[in-house]
mmCIF file with all atom_site columns, C-alpha atoms in Angstrom:
data_model
loop_
_atom_site.group_PDB
_atom_site.id
_atom_site.type_symbol
_atom_site.label_atom_id
_atom_site.label_alt_id
_atom_site.label_comp_id
_atom_site.label_asym_id
_atom_site.label_entity_id
_atom_site.label_seq_id
_atom_site.pdbx_PDB_ins_code
_atom_site.Cartn_x
_atom_site.Cartn_y
_atom_site.Cartn_z
_atom_site.occupancy
_atom_site.B_iso_or_equiv
_atom_site.pdbx_formal_charge
_atom_site.auth_seq_id
_atom_site.auth_comp_id
_atom_site.auth_asym_id
_atom_site.auth_atom_id
_atom_site.pdbx_PDB_model_num
ATOM 1   C CA . UNK I 1 1   ? 35.465 -12.172 16.200  1.00 62.00 ? 1   UNK I CA 1
ATOM 2   C CA . UNK I 1 2   ? 31.983 -12.022 17.353  1.00 69.00 ? 2   UNK I CA 1
ATOM 3   C CA . UNK I 1 3   ? 30.449 -15.146 19.541  1.00 73.00 ? 3   UNK I CA 1
ATOM 4   C CA . UNK I 1 4   ? 27.990 -15.307 17.099  1.00 64.00 ? 4   UNK I CA 1
ATOM 5   C CA . UNK I 1 5   ? 30.272 -14.959 13.850  1.00 62.00 ? 5   UNK I CA 1
ATOM 6   C CA . UNK I 1 6   ? 32.237 -17.966 15.566  1.00 67.00 ? 6   UNK I CA 1
ATOM 7   C CA . UNK I 1 7   ? 29.772 -20.160 15.608  1.00 71.00 ? 7   UNK I CA 1
ATOM 8   C CA . UNK I 1 8   ? 27.985 -18.890 12.512  1.00 71.00 ? 8   UNK I CA 1
ATOM 9   C CA . UNK I 1 9   ? 31.525 -20.216 10.773  1.00 72.00 ? 9   UNK I CA 1
ATOM 10  C CA . UNK I 1 10  ? 31.670 -23.492 12.716  1.00 76.00 ? 10  UNK I CA 1
ATOM 11  C CA . UNK I 1 11  ? 27.604 -24.104 11.619  1.00 82.00 ? 11  UNK I CA 1
ATOM 12  C CA . UNK I 1 12  ? 29.072 -23.910 7.706   1.00 83.00 ? 12  UNK I CA 1
ATOM 13  C CA . UNK I 1 13  ? 32.416 -25.829 8.514   1.00 83.00 ? 13  UNK I CA 1
ATOM 14  C CA . UNK I 1 14  ? 30.547 -28.685 9.401   1.00 88.00 ? 14  UNK I CA 1
ATOM 15  C CA . UNK I 1 15  ? 28.062 -28.225 5.910   1.00 91.00 ? 15  UNK I CA 1
ATOM 16  C CA . UNK I 1 16  ? 30.738 -27.610 4.164   1.00 92.00 ? 16  UNK I CA 1
ATOM 17  C CA . UNK I 1 17  ? 31.958 -30.806 5.311   1.00 91.00 ? 17  UNK I CA 1
ATOM 18  C CA . UNK I 1 18  ? 29.107 -32.627 5.118   1.00 94.00 ? 18  UNK I CA 1
ATOM 19  C CA . UNK I 1 19  ? 28.853 -32.204 1.940   1.00 95.00 ? 19  UNK I CA 1
ATOM 20  C CA . UNK I 1 20  ? 31.938 -32.753 1.204   1.00 95.00 ? 20  UNK I CA 1
ATOM 21  C CA . UNK I 1 21  ? 31.789 -36.074 3.070   1.00 95.00 ? 21  UNK I CA 1
ATOM 22  C CA . UNK I 1 22  ? 28.357 -37.281 0.666   1.00 97.00 ? 22  UNK I CA 1
ATOM 23  C CA . UNK I 1 23  ? 31.053 -35.985 -2.157  1.00 97.00 ? 23  UNK I CA 1
ATOM 24  C CA . UNK I 1 24  ? 33.237 -38.862 -1.397  1.00 96.00 ? 24  UNK I CA 1
ATOM 25  C CA . UNK I 1 25  ? 31.030 -41.290 -0.652  1.00 97.00 ? 25  UNK I CA 1
ATOM 26  C CA . UNK I 1 26  ? 29.178 -41.095 -3.580  1.00 97.00 ? 26  UNK I CA 1
ATOM 27  C CA . UNK I 1 27  ? 32.685 -41.013 -5.663  1.00 96.00 ? 27  UNK I CA 1
ATOM 28  C CA . UNK I 1 28  ? 32.911 -44.481 -3.410  1.00 96.00 ? 28  UNK I CA 1
ATOM 29  C CA . UNK I 1 29  ? 30.139 -45.476 -4.421  1.00 97.00 ? 29  UNK I CA 1
ATOM 30  C CA . UNK I 1 30  ? 29.910 -45.100 -7.920  1.00 95.00 ? 30  UNK I CA 1
ATOM 31  C CA . UNK I 1 31  ? 33.683 -46.920 -8.168  1.00 93.00 ? 31  UNK I CA 1
ATOM 32  C CA . UNK I 1 32  ? 32.098 -50.037 -7.199  1.00 95.00 ? 32  UNK I CA 1
ATOM 33  C CA . UNK I 1 33  ? 28.945 -49.116 -9.735  1.00 94.00 ? 33  UNK I CA 1
ATOM 34  C CA . UNK I 1 34  ? 30.354 -47.745 -12.472 1.00 90.00 ? 34  UNK I CA 1
ATOM 35  C CA . UNK I 1 35  ? 27.016 -48.314 -14.664 1.00 91.00 ? 35  UNK I CA 1
ATOM 36  C CA . UNK I 1 36  ? 25.629 -45.900 -11.634 1.00 95.00 ? 36  UNK I CA 1
ATOM 37  C CA . UNK I 1 37  ? 26.554 -42.063 -13.249 1.00 94.00 ? 37  UNK I CA 1
ATOM 38  C CA . UNK I 1 38  ? 23.661 -40.593 -10.921 1.00 97.00 ? 38  UNK I CA 1
ATOM 39  C CA . UNK I 1 39  ? 26.454 -41.268 -7.684  1.00 97.00 ? 39  UNK I CA 1
ATOM 40  C CA . UNK I 1 40  ? 28.706 -39.050 -10.330 1.00 95.00 ? 40  UNK I CA 1
ATOM 41  C CA . UNK I 1 41  ? 26.254 -36.236 -10.908 1.00 96.00 ? 41  UNK I CA 1
ATOM 42  C CA . UNK I 1 42  ? 25.584 -35.926 -6.791  1.00 97.00 ? 42  UNK I CA 1
ATOM 43  C CA . UNK I 1 43  ? 28.964 -35.945 -6.294  1.00 97.00 ? 43  UNK I CA 1
ATOM 44  C CA . UNK I 1 44  ? 29.370 -33.118 -8.686  1.00 97.00 ? 44  UNK I CA 1
ATOM 45  C CA . UNK I 1 45  ? 26.247 -31.355 -7.689  1.00 97.00 ? 45  UNK I CA 1
ATOM 46  C CA . UNK I 1 46  ? 26.991 -31.473 -4.173  1.00 97.00 ? 46  UNK I CA 1
ATOM 47  C CA . UNK I 1 47  ? 31.514 -29.952 -5.379  1.00 97.00 ? 47  UNK I CA 1
ATOM 48  C CA . UNK I 1 48  ? 29.871 -27.679 -7.218  1.00 97.00 ? 48  UNK I CA 1
ATOM 49  C CA . UNK I 1 49  ? 28.055 -26.027 -3.831  1.00 96.00 ? 49  UNK I CA 1
ATOM 50  C CA . UNK I 1 50  ? 30.501 -26.350 -1.840  1.00 95.00 ? 50  UNK I CA 1
ATOM 51  C CA . UNK I 1 51  ? 32.657 -24.108 -4.602  1.00 95.00 ? 51  UNK I CA 1
ATOM 52  C CA . UNK I 1 52  ? 29.520 -21.644 -4.308  1.00 95.00 ? 52  UNK I CA 1
ATOM 53  C CA . UNK I 1 53  ? 29.877 -21.637 -0.607  1.00 93.00 ? 53  UNK I CA 1
ATOM 54  C CA . UNK I 1 54  ? 34.071 -21.557 0.181   1.00 91.00 ? 54  UNK I CA 1
ATOM 55  C CA . UNK I 1 55  ? 33.793 -18.501 -2.860  1.00 92.00 ? 55  UNK I CA 1
ATOM 56  C CA . UNK I 1 56  ? 30.826 -16.648 -0.347  1.00 90.00 ? 56  UNK I CA 1
ATOM 57  C CA . UNK I 1 57  ? 33.859 -17.280 2.343   1.00 85.00 ? 57  UNK I CA 1
ATOM 58  C CA . UNK I 1 58  ? 36.289 -16.048 0.916   1.00 85.00 ? 58  UNK I CA 1
ATOM 59  C CA . UNK I 1 59  ? 38.295 -18.916 1.288   1.00 85.00 ? 59  UNK I CA 1
ATOM 60  C CA . UNK I 1 60  ? 39.685 -18.703 -2.528  1.00 87.00 ? 60  UNK I CA 1
ATOM 61  C CA . UNK I 1 61  ? 42.163 -21.573 -2.879  1.00 87.00 ? 61  UNK I CA 1
ATOM 62  C CA . UNK I 1 62  ? 39.649 -23.924 -1.703  1.00 89.00 ? 62  UNK I CA 1
ATOM 63  C CA . UNK I 1 63  ? 37.388 -22.782 -4.235  1.00 92.00 ? 63  UNK I CA 1
ATOM 64  C CA . UNK I 1 64  ? 38.973 -22.505 -7.275  1.00 93.00 ? 64  UNK I CA 1
ATOM 65  C CA . UNK I 1 65  ? 40.044 -26.655 -6.026  1.00 94.00 ? 65  UNK I CA 1
ATOM 66  C CA . UNK I 1 66  ? 36.735 -27.558 -5.763  1.00 95.00 ? 66  UNK I CA 1
ATOM 67  C CA . UNK I 1 67  ? 36.157 -25.545 -8.928  1.00 96.00 ? 67  UNK I CA 1
ATOM 68  C CA . UNK I 1 68  ? 38.354 -27.901 -10.776 1.00 96.00 ? 68  UNK I CA 1
ATOM 69  C CA . UNK I 1 69  ? 37.242 -30.669 -9.406  1.00 96.00 ? 69  UNK I CA 1
ATOM 70  C CA . UNK I 1 70  ? 34.266 -30.120 -10.351 1.00 96.00 ? 70  UNK I CA 1
ATOM 71  C CA . UNK I 1 71  ? 35.414 -30.055 -13.370 1.00 95.00 ? 71  UNK I CA 1
ATOM 72  C CA . UNK I 1 72  ? 36.868 -33.661 -13.098 1.00 95.00 ? 72  UNK I CA 1
ATOM 73  C CA . UNK I 1 73  ? 33.495 -34.946 -12.305 1.00 95.00 ? 73  UNK I CA 1
ATOM 74  C CA . UNK I 1 74  ? 32.203 -33.447 -15.398 1.00 94.00 ? 74  UNK I CA 1
ATOM 75  C CA . UNK I 1 75  ? 35.418 -34.825 -17.120 1.00 93.00 ? 75  UNK I CA 1
ATOM 76  C CA . UNK I 1 76  ? 34.437 -38.395 -15.874 1.00 92.00 ? 76  UNK I CA 1
ATOM 77  C CA . UNK I 1 77  ? 31.038 -38.193 -17.062 1.00 90.00 ? 77  UNK I CA 1
ATOM 78  C CA . UNK I 1 78  ? 32.071 -37.647 -20.838 1.00 88.00 ? 78  UNK I CA 1
ATOM 79  C CA . UNK I 1 79  ? 32.774 -40.172 -23.135 1.00 74.00 ? 79  UNK I CA 1
ATOM 80  C CA . UNK I 1 80  ? 36.601 -39.102 -23.348 1.00 72.00 ? 80  UNK I CA 1
ATOM 81  C CA . UNK I 1 81  ? 37.173 -40.271 -20.131 1.00 67.00 ? 81  UNK I CA 1
ATOM 82  C CA . UNK I 1 82  ? 37.510 -43.632 -20.802 1.00 73.00 ? 82  UNK I CA 1
ATOM 83  C CA . UNK I 1 83  ? 41.278 -43.762 -21.210 1.00 78.00 ? 83  UNK I CA 1
ATOM 84  C CA . UNK I 1 84  ? 42.430 -42.368 -18.380 1.00 84.00 ? 84  UNK I CA 1
ATOM 85  C CA . UNK I 1 85  ? 39.296 -42.296 -15.954 1.00 89.00 ? 85  UNK I CA 1
ATOM 86  C CA . UNK I 1 86  ? 41.537 -44.405 -13.678 1.00 90.00 ? 86  UNK I CA 1
ATOM 87  C CA . UNK I 1 87  ? 44.004 -41.277 -13.156 1.00 91.00 ? 87  UNK I CA 1
ATOM 88  C CA . UNK I 1 88  ? 40.930 -38.753 -13.025 1.00 92.00 ? 88  UNK I CA 1
ATOM 89  C CA . UNK I 1 89  ? 39.456 -41.006 -10.289 1.00 94.00 ? 89  UNK I CA 1
ATOM 90  C CA . UNK I 1 90  ? 42.690 -41.363 -8.174  1.00 94.00 ? 90  UNK I CA 1
ATOM 91  C CA . UNK I 1 91  ? 43.115 -37.742 -8.370  1.00 94.00 ? 91  UNK I CA 1
ATOM 92  C CA . UNK I 1 92  ? 39.580 -36.055 -7.929  1.00 95.00 ? 92  UNK I CA 1
ATOM 93  C CA . UNK I 1 93  ? 39.974 -38.809 -4.258  1.00 94.00 ? 93  UNK I CA 1
ATOM 94  C CA . UNK I 1 94  ? 42.744 -37.486 -3.389  1.00 93.00 ? 94  UNK I CA 1
ATOM 95  C CA . UNK I 1 95  ? 41.871 -33.828 -3.648  1.00 94.00 ? 95  UNK I CA 1
ATOM 96  C CA . UNK I 1 96  ? 38.330 -35.026 -1.384  1.00 93.00 ? 96  UNK I CA 1
ATOM 97  C CA . UNK I 1 97  ? 41.046 -36.024 1.435   1.00 91.00 ? 97  UNK I CA 1
ATOM 98  C CA . UNK I 1 98  ? 43.442 -32.916 1.126   1.00 90.00 ? 98  UNK I CA 1
ATOM 99  C CA . UNK I 1 99  ? 40.650 -30.132 0.405   1.00 90.00 ? 99  UNK I CA 1
ATOM 100 C CA . UNK I 1 100 ? 38.951 -30.977 4.089   1.00 86.00 ? 100 UNK I CA 1
ATOM 101 C CA . UNK I 1 101 ? 42.342 -31.119 5.582   1.00 84.00 ? 101 UNK I CA 1
ATOM 102 C CA . UNK I 1 102 ? 43.068 -27.419 4.108   1.00 83.00 ? 102 UNK I CA 1
ATOM 103 C CA . UNK I 1 103 ? 39.051 -26.169 4.659   1.00 82.00 ? 103 UNK I CA 1
ATOM 104 C CA . UNK I 1 104 ? 39.612 -28.135 8.347   1.00 78.00 ? 104 UNK I CA 1
ATOM 105 C CA . UNK I 1 105 ? 42.756 -24.881 8.392   1.00 78.00 ? 105 UNK I CA 1
ATOM 106 C CA . UNK I 1 106 ? 41.137 -22.459 6.896   1.00 73.00 ? 106 UNK I CA 1
ATOM 107 C CA . UNK I 1 107 ? 38.173 -22.146 9.071   1.00 69.00 ? 107 UNK I CA 1
ATOM 108 C CA . UNK I 1 108 ? 39.701 -22.046 12.391  1.00 69.00 ? 108 UNK I CA 1
ATOM 109 C CA . UNK I 1 109 ? 41.620 -19.439 11.711  1.00 66.00 ? 109 UNK I CA 1
ATOM 110 C CA . UNK I 1 110 ? 44.641 -21.072 10.159  1.00 61.00 ? 110 UNK I CA 1
ATOM 111 C CA . UNK I 1 111 ? 46.691 -21.011 6.905   1.00 62.00 ? 111 UNK I CA 1
ATOM 112 C CA . UNK I 1 112 ? 46.321 -23.044 4.175   1.00 59.00 ? 112 UNK I CA 1
ATOM 113 C CA . UNK I 1 113 ? 48.916 -24.623 2.275   1.00 62.00 ? 113 UNK I CA 1
ATOM 114 C CA . UNK I 1 114 ? 48.752 -23.261 -0.984  1.00 72.00 ? 114 UNK I CA 1
ATOM 115 C CA . UNK I 1 115 ? 51.647 -24.763 -2.613  1.00 74.00 ? 115 UNK I CA 1
ATOM 116 C CA . UNK I 1 116 ? 49.510 -28.266 -2.086  1.00 77.00 ? 116 UNK I CA 1
ATOM 117 C CA . UNK I 1 117 ? 46.580 -26.789 -3.461  1.00 82.00 ? 117 UNK I CA 1
ATOM 118 C CA . UNK I 1 118 ? 48.244 -25.631 -6.600  1.00 83.00 ? 118 UNK I CA 1
ATOM 119 C CA . UNK I 1 119 ? 49.962 -29.034 -6.562  1.00 85.00 ? 119 UNK I CA 1
ATOM 120 C CA . UNK I 1 120 ? 46.598 -30.683 -6.129  1.00 87.00 ? 120 UNK I CA 1
ATOM 121 C CA . UNK I 1 121 ? 45.055 -28.445 -8.596  1.00 90.00 ? 121 UNK I CA 1
ATOM 122 C CA . UNK I 1 122 ? 48.031 -29.538 -11.166 1.00 89.00 ? 122 UNK I CA 1
ATOM 123 C CA . UNK I 1 123 ? 47.014 -33.466 -10.700 1.00 91.00 ? 123 UNK I CA 1
ATOM 124 C CA . UNK I 1 124 ? 43.792 -32.166 -11.419 1.00 91.00 ? 124 UNK I CA 1
ATOM 125 C CA . UNK I 1 125 ? 44.010 -30.653 -14.298 1.00 89.00 ? 125 UNK I CA 1
ATOM 126 C CA . UNK I 1 126 ? 46.371 -33.241 -15.703 1.00 89.00 ? 126 UNK I CA 1
ATOM 127 C CA . UNK I 1 127 ? 43.865 -36.038 -15.086 1.00 88.00 ? 127 UNK I CA 1
ATOM 128 C CA . UNK I 1 128 ? 41.823 -34.296 -17.701 1.00 83.00 ? 128 UNK I CA 1
ATOM 129 C CA . UNK I 1 129 ? 44.070 -33.681 -20.318 1.00 77.00 ? 129 UNK I CA 1
#
């Protein structure tokens, strides 16, 4: 890979991590201020952006995880989420932490751990059901 390509990938990786940190901060603040749904909406928008970038970069496992995380954030905005809100928030927060590590490995050319991604996607699906 050329030096320019490596620098570009590094820059994109930093921007994804920044967006992921913003989403995580919004979610953490939402947990403390659950009446402020704007925080959860911001988290969802950040996750949507992350998912799109990951698809462009063809990091499909991480994109799938980000997509499911976005679905959970939409679920939390719905009235039906009240019955298992704590489980959904926990699953979403854990997925954010794991996604950061998965991205770190993927962006340096390493292999992601597909089983971990699938387990996280399964937990997120279960939180919405």
